[in-house]
Amino acid sequence: MTNFEIGLTSFPVLLLLIFLRVPIGLSMFLVGMFGLYLVTGGWNVALARLKSETYGTFSSYSLSIVPMFLLMGHFATLGGMSTALFKAAESWLGHRRGGVAMAAVGACAGFGSICGSSLATAATMSQVALPELRRYGYSGGFSTATLAAGGTLGILIPPSVILVIYAILTEQNIAKLFLAAFIPGLLAAIGYIITISIYVRIHPDAAGTREPIPYGERFRALADVWPVLVVFLLVVGGIYLGWFTPTEGAAVGAFGTGLIALLNGGLNRASFIESFLATGRSTGMIFFIVLGAAFYNGFLALTQVPQELASYVTSLGFSPWVVLAIILALYLVFGCVMDSLSMILLTIPIFFPIISTLDFGLTPEETAIWFGIIVLIVVEVGLITPPVGMNLFVINSMDRTTPMVATYRAVMYFVASDVVRVIILVAFPSITLFLLRALH
Amino acid sequence: MSLARFMAILGGLVLTCLILLTCISVLGRGINTFLHSGMMQNTMPGLADTLLGTGVGPVLGDYELVEAGIAFSIFAFLPFCQITAGHATVDIFTSRLSVKVNRFIQMVVEIVFAVVLIVIAMRLYEGMMAKMGLKDTPAILKLFGDKGGLFMSETSQLLQFPLWWAYGLSLIAAIVAATVGVYMAFVRIGEFFSNRTVVESAGVDH
């Protein structure tokens, strides 16, 4: 077998392992190690790399942003910020038709601006918003679907853990990616709010009503959320303006969020330990995948498969848009069964070289940023696509009275809104790149 | 279990220290820049220079400390992730298979995982030895035979601390991870042969 053939064979082997429930990071690690053994004809290279690569991967300054953002998210969860955000959004929107659901989406967007993870956003907001939604007579399936969809805003609105990984893999500027994610994230929130208003018109009995709240109270509720806004602006603005590196920004954000949580009385010894453990668990998982991916991608690079594939795809002479559509379709399918981070780590080293050889009428940097944002959205759609979307399970398990099928039926409206948004963002790259171009 | 918890909490504490350190460094650099700024130098140069004289500025070698500390944190997080079955998996295909088959798969996976974690710890040890400048001769011999201080140990750029210290800290955590990996392998072997579930494999949350 030539090296190229070994590289190609590794895909099905890797998928088989993953589908046999071997942890994704371990699968990539094993295939990468064994592949290196086959390609270099001995264990020496593989073992020599292992000597420094594990420490090297774990001691990366730019990757240290990941545990810091995770800890920040857990502090935000404990600090009662989700409650303040929901109350503020609810006091302004709650009296409208479907308004409490819209408020939940708005609060998810707000929470997403200090939390970089999708499931965490969905789960945290559900604890606050789900009981309220049910209290005002919103149907179970509609409520859970709204929160599952709202959760995906957590990853889209910066800071986002997955964008950090994408930036490192493709050697792009994290600050610019965060900036580019902002408008698509806002569009997502608006799209979900429109979806809600359409849904309650088609199913009028799915939502209850409530009396409007006086303006004085509304502004008071709004005043409670300013710490969130300060932290968000400080972190994203500071990184963007070059006051500090992304890692420093994450540290400042984690400190600020921790401080707010402490002042709100949300942090005591037990909850500190709780947030350490939760951060530790996700960090361990993420970094083992990153380690596996480093080995697998190192092996793939040796086999020349990514370059060969890229030049093969270019030689076929398809329109760049057709290639992009096929890649996005693949992401949509795999997004249903795999978590977004593993997908990004697994596929970007293969797909990114292909995309960067294609001409979309953008500069290479713009293409990279635009593609990253779209991929991020598409893998997130997978999280809420029945029957396997992970957000759906998490949220549904929080409301025992709602059957899974009810969630499935309602969430299809949100999936439709996502698909429309992806088509718009693909067709008009300038929407994603607008802020970037305007500020440079 | 409590060992894994302890390591994760320790990792969290180190992470918190790194966050504080980075914030102090950012603050120090900010104040330093401010004191050097035209406004301060023109309006109250005396005060600005006195304050600068106190050495306010970014923490020396903060990058290096973050890199060394974060590596320890992550190694320290691994045992807890391992023992709570926190690794990301795809289980929609295997969920159709029988419980017995699933237990078998889990047993094999945990055994392989344990082996991998042991290999990682062993290679990390080798890496540490390389950083100490003890590459080729057996490490123990060198340690005792080289008392003349002829180590060619690699140090960090700014703080000049030997890099093997950082490796050594991580190694301790990696050994715990390997131990927990072996423990989990035995748990799964026990589960397979006794047909009982000891450790629930929960879904991922991230």
XYZ file of C-alpha atoms in Angstrom:
646
model
C 0.000 0.000 0.000
C 1.270 3.473 -0.775
C 1.183 6.137 1.895
C -1.668 7.827 0.074
C -3.714 4.632 0.175
C -2.970 4.178 3.861
C -4.201 7.714 4.446
C -7.408 7.095 2.520
C -8.073 3.785 4.272
C -7.779 5.519 7.620
C -11.121 7.356 7.106
C -13.395 4.293 7.101
C -11.373 2.687 9.889
C -11.702 5.809 12.004
C -15.445 6.088 11.366
C -15.932 2.438 12.207
C -14.157 2.873 15.536
C -16.164 5.979 16.352
C -19.453 4.292 15.486
C -18.441 1.351 17.688
C -18.527 3.832 20.554
C -14.798 4.149 20.972
C -14.320 7.674 22.389
C -13.665 10.043 19.492
C -10.358 11.333 20.856
C -9.111 7.819 21.518
C -10.133 6.689 18.018
C -8.185 9.487 16.375
C -5.221 8.847 18.640
C -5.134 5.118 17.854
C -5.585 5.510 14.096
C -2.988 8.292 14.062
C -0.423 6.240 16.005
C -1.005 3.102 13.977
C -0.972 5.114 10.750
C 2.382 6.651 11.698
C 3.648 3.141 12.365
C 2.582 1.978 8.891
C 3.851 5.053 7.060
C 7.226 5.293 8.776
C 7.699 1.534 9.054
C 8.264 1.415 12.806
C 7.172 2.674 16.170
C 10.143 5.018 16.642
C 8.666 8.114 15.043
C 5.293 7.632 16.701
C 6.835 7.128 20.139
C 9.289 9.982 19.704
C 6.426 12.322 18.883
C 4.533 11.151 21.927
C 7.446 12.192 24.112
C 6.837 15.889 23.674
C 3.536 16.160 21.835
C 1.209 15.440 24.765
C 2.863 18.054 26.927
C 3.167 20.360 23.940
C -0.544 20.134 23.160
C -1.634 20.569 26.768
C 0.739 23.461 27.447
C -0.391 25.529 24.476
C -0.830 29.172 25.430
C -3.523 29.780 22.836
C -5.480 26.658 23.821
C -5.460 27.671 27.489
C -8.285 30.008 26.481
C -10.586 26.947 26.368
C -10.607 25.951 30.075
C -10.747 29.638 31.006
C -13.866 30.224 28.909
C -15.393 27.008 30.264
C -14.818 28.124 33.831
C -16.250 31.526 32.954
C -19.393 29.815 31.659
C -19.765 27.842 34.882
C -19.306 30.965 36.975
C -21.963 32.660 34.859
C -24.301 29.749 35.488
C -23.797 29.931 39.243
C -23.903 33.701 39.447
C -27.631 33.987 38.811
C -27.013 35.860 35.581
C -29.337 33.570 33.680
C -32.220 34.610 35.954
C -31.482 38.321 35.590
C -31.233 38.033 31.816
C -34.476 36.113 31.512
C -36.347 38.509 33.813
C -35.159 41.502 31.817
C -36.077 39.994 28.458
C -39.361 38.699 29.813
C -40.464 42.039 31.233
C -40.068 43.666 27.823
C -41.369 40.877 25.584
C -43.532 38.669 27.796
C -46.907 40.249 27.041
C -46.610 39.717 23.284
C -47.977 36.653 21.615
C -45.283 34.020 22.119
C -43.417 36.660 24.068
C -42.148 34.495 26.905
C -40.569 32.166 24.342
C -39.057 35.152 22.564
C -37.693 36.312 25.899
C -36.096 32.900 26.397
C -34.343 33.239 23.033
C -33.218 36.761 23.913
C -31.895 35.611 27.266
C -30.073 32.717 25.570
C -28.408 35.235 23.241
C -27.392 37.334 26.241
C -26.097 34.334 28.115
C -24.273 33.177 24.983
C -22.302 36.399 25.115
C -20.570 35.255 28.287
C -20.732 31.489 27.788
C -19.003 29.728 24.940
C -20.877 26.473 24.914
C -24.176 25.448 23.454
C -25.362 22.716 25.795
C -24.416 24.780 28.833
C -26.447 27.722 27.555
C -29.435 25.520 26.745
C -29.312 23.707 30.073
C -28.806 26.834 32.172
C -31.536 28.844 30.516
C -33.919 25.906 30.710
C -33.657 25.815 34.483
C -34.863 29.403 34.590
C -37.165 29.680 31.605
C -38.808 26.268 31.330
C -40.935 26.578 34.507
C -41.969 30.118 33.515
C -42.948 29.046 30.014
C -45.107 26.246 31.361
C -46.638 28.562 33.960
C -47.847 30.949 31.250
C -49.446 28.103 29.340
C -46.858 27.420 26.662
C -47.056 23.881 25.310
C -44.338 21.465 26.395
C -42.917 20.674 22.971
C -42.826 24.325 21.969
C -41.041 25.300 25.188
C -38.366 22.612 24.982
C -37.796 23.218 21.272
C -37.374 26.955 21.855
C -34.742 26.377 24.527
C -32.883 23.724 22.546
C -32.681 26.101 19.601
C -31.856 29.089 21.798
C -28.951 27.138 23.250
C -27.187 27.054 19.896
C -26.807 30.817 20.217
C -24.336 30.131 23.010
C -21.746 28.865 20.590
C -22.458 31.302 17.814
C -22.295 34.535 19.794
C -18.712 35.115 20.902
C -16.903 33.978 22.956
C -17.110 30.572 21.404
C -14.904 27.614 22.281
C -15.303 26.057 18.863
C -14.262 29.223 17.047
C -11.093 29.234 19.136
C -10.297 25.710 17.964
C -11.131 26.598 14.367
C -8.884 29.650 14.559
C -5.978 27.565 15.811
C -6.480 24.822 13.212
C -6.622 27.236 10.297
C -4.192 29.799 11.722
C -6.729 32.602 11.657
C -7.084 35.581 13.967
C -9.412 34.755 16.863
C -10.479 38.380 17.309
C -11.558 38.637 13.678
C -13.520 35.384 13.877
C -15.326 36.589 16.991
C -16.185 39.816 15.226
C -17.454 37.978 12.150
C -19.656 35.698 14.274
C -21.507 38.638 15.766
C -23.964 39.508 12.969
C -24.774 35.864 12.107
C -25.418 35.297 15.810
C -27.753 38.269 15.957
C -29.485 37.086 12.784
C -29.962 33.704 14.409
C -31.681 35.260 17.417
C -33.921 37.395 15.189
C -34.672 34.383 13.002
C -35.757 32.363 16.050
C -37.987 35.212 17.257
C -39.659 35.384 13.841
C -40.033 31.596 13.927
C -41.766 31.849 17.294
C -44.230 34.444 16.058
C -45.031 32.271 13.026
C -45.393 29.194 15.229
C -47.872 30.804 17.617
C -49.958 31.974 14.672
C -50.149 28.458 13.246
C -50.681 26.897 16.705
C -52.549 29.567 18.703
C -53.111 27.231 21.640
C -49.371 26.654 22.104
C -48.827 29.927 23.933
C -50.599 31.721 26.758
C -50.813 35.456 27.345
C -49.863 37.790 30.162
C -50.526 41.389 31.156
C -47.862 43.952 30.190
C -45.532 45.075 32.946
C -45.203 48.814 33.764
C -42.167 50.535 32.252
C -40.606 51.394 35.593
C -40.259 47.723 36.399
C -38.947 46.972 32.938
C -36.079 49.412 33.301
C -35.331 48.104 36.766
C -35.041 44.583 35.336
C -32.777 45.900 32.615
C -30.531 47.537 35.180
C -29.819 44.106 36.660
C -28.128 42.826 33.523
C -25.464 45.475 33.072
C -22.655 43.328 34.577
C -23.152 40.827 31.766
C -22.883 43.585 29.201
C -19.745 44.968 30.832
C -18.017 41.588 30.860
C -18.978 40.892 27.254
C -17.799 44.275 25.980
C -14.608 44.103 27.998
C -13.673 40.643 26.745
C -14.630 40.902 23.083
C -13.806 44.606 22.764
C -10.516 44.239 24.613
C -9.403 41.331 22.455
C -10.434 43.145 19.321
C -8.790 46.454 20.215
C -5.585 44.652 21.072
C -5.661 45.558 24.771
C -4.938 41.933 25.475
C -4.430 38.589 23.775
C -7.433 36.253 23.483
C -6.076 34.191 26.386
C -5.747 37.282 28.548
C -9.256 38.267 27.493
C -10.546 34.890 28.626
C -8.769 35.319 31.954
C -10.246 38.782 32.435
C -13.686 37.456 31.508
C -13.436 34.515 33.885
C -12.265 36.823 36.656
C -15.037 39.335 35.997
C -17.732 36.691 35.818
C -16.393 35.023 38.940
C -16.441 38.356 40.735
C -20.052 39.038 39.733
C -21.041 35.550 40.827
C -19.246 36.092 44.122
C -20.995 39.420 44.735
C -24.366 37.909 43.828
C -23.748 35.255 46.434
C -23.750 32.523 43.800
C -20.283 31.281 44.672
C -19.456 29.458 47.865
C -17.079 26.617 48.599
C -19.418 23.923 47.289
C -20.269 25.723 44.071
C -16.621 26.580 43.461
C -15.795 22.893 43.638
C -18.808 22.124 41.467
C -17.616 24.506 38.760
C -14.070 23.128 38.951
C -15.341 19.596 38.471
C -17.624 20.534 35.577
C -14.836 22.530 33.933
C -12.417 19.673 34.525
C -14.687 17.122 32.957
C -15.291 19.090 29.761
C -11.666 20.216 29.578
C -10.408 16.659 29.896
C -12.760 15.561 27.157
C -11.896 18.430 24.824
C -8.151 18.146 25.240
C -8.127 14.424 24.709
C -9.896 15.014 21.403
C -7.422 17.781 20.574
C -4.559 15.408 21.357
C -6.040 12.616 19.246
C -6.632 15.056 16.413
C -3.038 16.297 16.616
C -1.780 12.747 16.097
C -4.286 11.883 13.426
C -3.668 15.079 11.495
C 0.088 14.671 11.819
C -0.240 11.255 10.248
C -2.589 12.504 7.509
C -0.200 15.307 6.598
C 2.559 12.707 6.093
C 0.370 10.771 3.687
C -0.298 13.916 1.635
C -3.993 13.052 1.567
C -5.319 16.571 2.308
C -3.242 18.171 -0.466
C -3.982 15.386 -2.969
C -7.686 15.568 -2.225
C -7.682 19.324 -2.622
C -5.952 19.212 -6.001
C -8.205 16.333 -7.086
C -11.341 18.298 -6.225
C -9.993 21.361 -8.037
C -9.150 19.257 -11.099
C -12.747 18.077 -11.331
C -13.666 21.603 -12.313
C -16.880 21.837 -10.332
C -18.133 25.246 -9.426
C -16.803 26.307 -5.992
C -20.388 26.701 -4.824
C -21.226 23.082 -5.652
C -18.204 21.892 -3.671
C -19.185 24.118 -0.757
C -22.763 22.833 -0.873
C -21.566 19.221 -0.776
C -19.255 19.910 2.168
C -22.028 21.672 4.084
C -24.426 18.808 3.369
C -21.835 16.390 4.813
C -21.551 18.550 7.929
C -25.305 18.564 8.316
C -25.470 14.769 8.175
C -22.546 14.177 10.525
C -23.627 16.978 12.812
C -26.617 14.864 13.716
C -24.529 12.083 15.216
C -21.296 13.707 16.352
C -20.583 16.606 18.667
C -19.502 19.813 16.978
C -16.011 20.031 18.417
C -14.991 16.529 17.307
C -16.403 17.247 13.888
C -14.426 20.444 13.489
C -11.192 18.787 14.613
C -11.789 15.787 12.390
C -12.842 17.507 9.192
C -11.273 20.955 9.023
C -7.768 19.625 8.222
C -9.300 17.818 5.254
C -11.902 20.296 4.039
C -10.074 23.530 4.711
C -7.303 22.928 2.125
C -10.032 22.210 -0.437
C -11.955 25.377 0.389
C -8.858 27.546 0.331
C -7.986 26.472 -3.222
C -11.431 27.511 -4.469
C -12.236 31.005 -5.651
C -15.288 32.613 -4.078
C -14.243 36.110 -5.047
C -12.910 36.769 -1.542
C -9.429 37.202 -0.143
C -7.971 34.015 1.424
C -8.475 35.409 4.924
C -12.079 36.390 4.214
C -12.784 32.944 2.775
C -11.351 31.278 5.864
C -13.397 33.405 8.252
C -16.615 33.142 6.268
C -16.258 29.365 5.889
C -15.564 29.006 9.606
C -18.718 30.857 10.591
C -20.888 28.886 8.183
C -19.451 25.553 9.299
C -20.059 26.556 12.894
C -23.713 27.269 12.133
C -24.208 24.076 10.165
C -22.747 21.806 12.849
C -24.943 23.560 15.390
C -28.020 22.786 13.321
C -27.061 19.157 13.838
C -27.442 19.677 17.587
C -31.164 20.368 17.214
C -31.975 18.051 14.305
C -34.268 15.133 15.193
C -33.950 12.337 15.971
C -30.472 12.547 17.478
C -29.681 16.216 18.178
C -27.952 16.394 21.529
C -29.572 19.646 22.717
C -32.992 18.050 22.256
C -32.178 15.224 24.640
C -30.709 17.462 27.279
C -33.640 19.869 27.316
C -36.281 17.222 26.952
C -34.900 15.372 29.941
C -35.482 18.514 32.025
C -39.216 18.472 31.414
C -40.500 14.992 32.153
C -44.085 15.793 31.149
C -43.208 16.471 27.510
C -42.846 13.520 25.162
C -39.789 13.563 22.886
C -42.029 13.542 19.809
C -43.617 16.859 20.815
C -40.161 18.436 20.977
C -39.281 16.924 17.589
C -42.383 18.386 15.951
C -41.870 21.897 17.278
C -38.130 22.056 16.680
C -38.543 21.503 12.945
C -39.660 25.130 12.652
C -36.390 26.260 14.188
C -34.375 23.936 11.963
C -36.147 25.493 8.967
C -35.154 28.945 10.208
C -31.546 27.756 10.500
C -31.524 26.382 6.989
C -32.859 29.654 5.588
C -30.159 31.554 7.481
C -27.384 29.289 6.201
C -28.565 29.799 2.617
C -28.610 33.582 3.081
C -25.141 33.654 4.669
C -23.691 31.405 1.968
C -25.236 33.457 -0.824
C -24.113 36.789 0.638
C -20.639 36.472 2.249
C -20.681 40.234 2.758
C -23.194 39.857 5.630
C -20.696 37.834 7.656
C -17.758 39.963 6.606
C -19.516 43.316 7.035
C -18.203 44.230 10.506
C -14.744 43.040 9.598
C -14.583 45.154 6.457
C -16.181 48.155 8.119
C -13.665 48.222 10.968
C -10.504 47.648 8.951
C -12.983 8.407 42.864
C -11.923 10.819 45.563
C -8.394 10.877 44.151
C -9.755 11.860 40.742
C -11.967 14.500 42.367
C -9.046 15.827 44.346
C -6.898 16.112 41.207
C -9.689 17.896 39.315
C -10.150 20.392 42.140
C -6.396 20.906 42.289
C -6.395 21.487 38.540
C -9.215 23.984 38.982
C -7.290 25.832 41.673
C -4.214 26.037 39.462
C -6.414 27.279 36.628
C -7.839 29.947 38.925
C -4.339 31.018 39.934
C -3.373 31.315 36.279
C -6.448 33.435 35.628
C -5.549 35.736 38.530
C -1.922 35.881 37.426
C -2.928 36.817 33.892
C -5.318 39.494 35.165
C -2.615 40.986 37.378
C -0.249 40.964 34.437
C -2.794 42.715 32.199
C -3.491 45.270 34.911
C 0.199 45.859 35.520
C 0.873 46.350 31.855
C -2.105 48.702 31.610
C -0.899 50.863 34.499
C 2.632 50.845 33.132
C 1.431 52.016 29.699
C -0.742 54.652 31.334
C 2.133 56.021 33.417
C 4.347 56.169 30.355
C 1.632 57.918 28.377
C 2.054 61.533 27.301
C -0.705 62.774 29.573
C 0.840 61.417 32.754
C 4.391 62.336 31.774
C 3.363 65.930 31.041
C 1.039 66.621 33.948
C 2.670 64.835 36.851
C 5.998 63.359 35.787
C 7.218 63.039 39.376
C 4.343 60.908 40.529
C 4.393 58.838 37.338
C 8.085 58.060 37.670
C 7.818 57.277 41.371
C 5.070 54.823 40.603
C 7.030 53.365 37.702
C 9.966 53.055 40.071
C 7.966 50.565 42.113
C 8.279 48.245 39.146
C 4.627 48.147 38.214
C 4.259 46.310 34.926
C 3.343 42.981 33.406
C 4.338 39.881 35.357
C 7.652 38.590 34.075
C 7.261 35.323 32.214
C 3.481 35.135 32.584
C 3.265 33.195 29.291
C 5.656 30.577 30.579
C 3.810 30.174 33.848
C 0.476 29.854 32.052
C 1.902 27.212 29.727
C 3.417 25.191 32.525
C 0.383 25.566 34.778
C -2.249 24.845 32.178
C -0.488 21.620 31.181
C -0.668 20.465 34.792
C -4.339 21.490 35.035
C -5.305 19.538 31.959
C -3.409 16.425 33.005
C -5.058 16.807 36.400
C -8.510 17.027 34.790
C -8.052 13.780 32.844
C -8.612 11.348 35.766
C -11.978 12.916 36.645
C -13.056 12.865 33.016
C -11.996 9.219 32.869
C -13.765 8.102 36.001
C -17.026 9.858 35.144
C -16.929 8.421 31.597
C -16.895 11.971 30.278
C -15.235 11.322 26.925
C -17.261 12.166 23.828
C -18.654 9.113 22.067
C -21.167 8.390 19.340
C -23.645 5.883 20.697
C -26.598 5.949 18.330
C -25.380 2.834 16.524
C -24.344 0.798 19.524
C -27.546 1.651 21.378
C -29.307 -0.865 19.126
C -26.994 -3.652 20.275
C -27.620 -5.740 23.360
C -26.457 -4.724 26.816
C -23.995 -7.602 26.848
C -22.349 -6.504 23.594
C -22.176 -2.917 24.860
C -20.498 -4.030 28.066
C -18.005 -5.984 25.991
C -17.223 -2.949 23.817
C -16.828 -0.752 26.888
C -14.508 -3.265 28.491
C -12.248 -3.382 25.432
C -12.322 0.419 25.110
C -11.362 0.988 28.744
C -8.537 -1.535 28.557
C -7.129 0.129 25.440
C -7.618 3.533 27.060
C -5.690 2.414 30.125
C -2.827 1.188 27.951
C -2.782 4.488 26.057
C -2.719 6.505 29.283
C 0.128 4.373 30.621
C 2.088 4.864 27.400
C 1.435 8.615 27.542
C 2.725 8.784 31.117
C 5.802 6.704 30.226
C 6.614 8.859 27.225
C 6.114 11.974 29.331
C 8.703 10.572 31.711
C 11.087 10.135 28.773
C 10.300 13.680 27.690
C 11.128 14.926 31.162
C 14.423 13.077 31.109
C 15.244 14.664 27.766
C 14.550 18.104 29.232
C 16.890 17.270 32.115
C 19.588 16.531 29.593
C 19.538 12.858 30.516
C 18.831 11.385 27.160
C 20.756 8.231 26.536
C 22.007 6.657 29.734
C 19.601 5.105 32.198
C 18.085 7.946 34.138
C 18.726 6.695 37.656
C 22.415 6.082 36.968
C 22.806 9.547 35.588
C 20.987 11.109 38.483
C 23.390 9.647 40.976
C 26.499 9.548 38.863
C 26.371 13.141 37.785
C 26.632 15.029 41.004
C 29.120 17.480 39.516
C 26.249 19.525 38.133
C 26.940 18.745 34.497
C 23.248 18.642 33.664
C 22.395 20.233 30.369
C 18.853 20.802 31.474
C 16.700 23.016 29.274
C 15.275 26.110 30.965
C 12.438 28.457 30.109
C 13.402 31.629 28.297
C 12.489 34.402 30.708
C 12.208 32.887 34.149
C 14.978 30.380 33.539
C 13.208 27.646 35.461
C 14.165 24.154 34.311
C 11.492 22.876 31.937
C 11.562 19.453 33.545
C 9.875 20.923 36.624
C 6.822 21.596 34.486
C 7.101 18.144 32.936
C 7.476 16.615 36.376
C 4.312 18.252 37.709
C 2.382 17.085 34.672
C 3.893 13.631 35.052
C 2.423 13.272 38.534
C -1.013 14.076 37.157
C -0.465 11.800 34.166
C 0.431 8.915 36.500
C -2.803 9.481 38.401
C -4.653 9.480 35.072
C -3.036 6.183 34.103
C -3.888 4.698 37.505
C -7.492 5.787 37.172
C -7.498 4.393 33.631
C -6.415 0.987 34.932
C -9.015 1.193 37.712
C -11.738 1.930 35.167
C -10.564 -0.988 33.021
C -11.036 -3.293 36.021
C -14.438 -1.755 36.721
C -15.554 -2.482 33.155
C -14.123 -6.001 33.240
C -16.077 -6.557 36.422
C -19.208 -5.126 34.832
C -18.870 -7.403 31.836
C -18.478 -10.576 33.855
C -20.949 -9.769 36.612
C -23.541 -8.081 34.358
C -23.973 -5.105 36.658
C -23.474 -1.414 35.949
C -21.078 0.221 38.371
C -20.273 3.455 36.577
C -23.028 4.989 34.463
C -21.680 6.292 31.163
C -23.422 9.627 30.948
C -23.727 11.717 27.827
C -21.342 14.518 27.016
C -21.880 18.021 28.282
C -19.869 20.832 26.820
